[in-house]
mmCIF file of C-alpha atoms in Angstrom:
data_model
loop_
_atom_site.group_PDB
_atom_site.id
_atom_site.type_symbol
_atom_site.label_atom_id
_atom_site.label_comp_id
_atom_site.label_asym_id
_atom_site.label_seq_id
_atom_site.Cartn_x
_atom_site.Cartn_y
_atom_site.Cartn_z
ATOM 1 C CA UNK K 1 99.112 -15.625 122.982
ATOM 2 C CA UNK K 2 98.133 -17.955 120.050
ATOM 3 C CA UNK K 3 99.889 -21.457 119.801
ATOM 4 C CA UNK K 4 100.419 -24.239 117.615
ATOM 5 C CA UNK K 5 101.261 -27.327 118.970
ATOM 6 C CA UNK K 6 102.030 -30.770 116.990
ATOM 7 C CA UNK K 7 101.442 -33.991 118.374
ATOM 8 C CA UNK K 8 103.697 -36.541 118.326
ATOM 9 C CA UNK K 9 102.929 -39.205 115.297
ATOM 10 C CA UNK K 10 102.406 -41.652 118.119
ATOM 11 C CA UNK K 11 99.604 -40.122 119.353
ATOM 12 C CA UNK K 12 97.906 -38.327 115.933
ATOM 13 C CA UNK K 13 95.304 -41.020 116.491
ATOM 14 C CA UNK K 14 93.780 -39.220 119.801
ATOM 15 C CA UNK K 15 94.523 -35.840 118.641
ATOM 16 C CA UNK K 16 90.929 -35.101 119.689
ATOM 17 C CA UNK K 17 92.122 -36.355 123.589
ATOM 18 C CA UNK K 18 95.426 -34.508 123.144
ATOM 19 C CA UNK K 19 93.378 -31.386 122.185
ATOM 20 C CA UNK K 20 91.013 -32.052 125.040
ATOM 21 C CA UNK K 21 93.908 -32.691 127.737
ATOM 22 C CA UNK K 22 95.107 -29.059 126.362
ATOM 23 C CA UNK K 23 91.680 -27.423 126.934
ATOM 24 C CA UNK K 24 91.856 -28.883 130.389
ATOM 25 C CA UNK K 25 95.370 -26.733 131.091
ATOM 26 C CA UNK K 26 93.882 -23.201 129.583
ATOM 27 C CA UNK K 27 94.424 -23.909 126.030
ATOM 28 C CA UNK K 28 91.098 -22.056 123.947
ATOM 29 C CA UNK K 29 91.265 -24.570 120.758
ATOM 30 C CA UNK K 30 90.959 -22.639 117.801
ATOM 31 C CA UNK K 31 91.565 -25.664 114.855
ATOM 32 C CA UNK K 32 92.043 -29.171 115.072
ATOM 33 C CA UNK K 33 94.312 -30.081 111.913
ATOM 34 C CA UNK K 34 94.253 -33.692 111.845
ATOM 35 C CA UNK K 35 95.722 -34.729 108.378
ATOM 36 C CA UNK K 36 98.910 -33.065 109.785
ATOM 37 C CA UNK K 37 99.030 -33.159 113.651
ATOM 38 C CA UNK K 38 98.730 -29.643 114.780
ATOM 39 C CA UNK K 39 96.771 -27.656 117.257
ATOM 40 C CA UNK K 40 96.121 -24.157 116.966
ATOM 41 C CA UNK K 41 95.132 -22.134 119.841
ATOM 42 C CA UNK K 42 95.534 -19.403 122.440
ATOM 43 C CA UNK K 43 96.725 -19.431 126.003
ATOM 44 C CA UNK K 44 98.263 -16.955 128.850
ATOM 45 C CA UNK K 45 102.136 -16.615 128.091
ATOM 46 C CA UNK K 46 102.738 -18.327 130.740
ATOM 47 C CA UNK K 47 100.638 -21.828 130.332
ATOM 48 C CA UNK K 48 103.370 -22.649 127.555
ATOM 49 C CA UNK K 49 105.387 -24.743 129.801
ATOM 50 C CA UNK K 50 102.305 -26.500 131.327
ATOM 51 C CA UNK K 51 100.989 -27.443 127.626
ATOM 52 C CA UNK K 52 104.251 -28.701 126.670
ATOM 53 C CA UNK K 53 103.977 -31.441 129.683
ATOM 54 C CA UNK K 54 100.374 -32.524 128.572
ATOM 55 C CA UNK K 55 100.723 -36.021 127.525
ATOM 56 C CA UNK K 56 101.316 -36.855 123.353
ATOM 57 C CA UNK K 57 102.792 -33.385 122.609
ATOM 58 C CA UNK K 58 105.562 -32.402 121.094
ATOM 59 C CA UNK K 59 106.051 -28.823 120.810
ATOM 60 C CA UNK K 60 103.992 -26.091 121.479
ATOM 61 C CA UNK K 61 105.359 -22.782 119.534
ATOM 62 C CA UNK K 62 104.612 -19.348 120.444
ATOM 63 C CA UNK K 63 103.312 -17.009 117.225
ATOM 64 C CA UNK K 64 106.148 -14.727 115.892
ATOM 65 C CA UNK K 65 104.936 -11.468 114.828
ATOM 66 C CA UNK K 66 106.637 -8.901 113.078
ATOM 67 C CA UNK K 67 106.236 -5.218 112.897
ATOM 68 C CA UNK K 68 106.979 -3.149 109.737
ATOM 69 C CA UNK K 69 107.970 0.192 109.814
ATOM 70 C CA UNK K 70 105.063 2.637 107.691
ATOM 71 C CA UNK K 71 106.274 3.089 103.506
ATOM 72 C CA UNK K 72 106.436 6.690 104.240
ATOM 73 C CA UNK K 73 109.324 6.355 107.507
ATOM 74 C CA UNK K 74 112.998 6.961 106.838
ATOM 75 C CA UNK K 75 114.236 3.298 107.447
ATOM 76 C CA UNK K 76 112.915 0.997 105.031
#
């Protein structure tokens, strides 16, 4: 499942250690976005609860994704 986690602004200035203390609980780093505090990445469905606990995060959201029915199907 891909991820995106923020750090907390108290921690932004490690986000390199925060993203390595994630690799270190299953997290496959994908981006780095330092200007704004995220993480992107992709775990097992079930390592969200042990990412959240990693020290200087804040949240660590699950991707949404959303499947449209074809043009061509009778509910549009």
């Amino acid at each position: 499942m891909n991820f995106t986690v923020t750090v907390q602004d108290s921690h932004r200035s490690e986000i390199q250690d925060v993203a390595e203390r994630l690799r270190a609980r299953g997290l496959e780093v994908d981006r780095v976005l330092e200007a704004v505090g995220m993480i992107t990445g992709s775990a097992p469905e079930d390592r969200q609860a042990e990412l959240e606990a990693v020290d200087g995060v804040l949240s660590v959201d699950g991707e949404v994704r959303f499947l449209l029915p074809p043009p061509d199907s009778d509910i549009q």
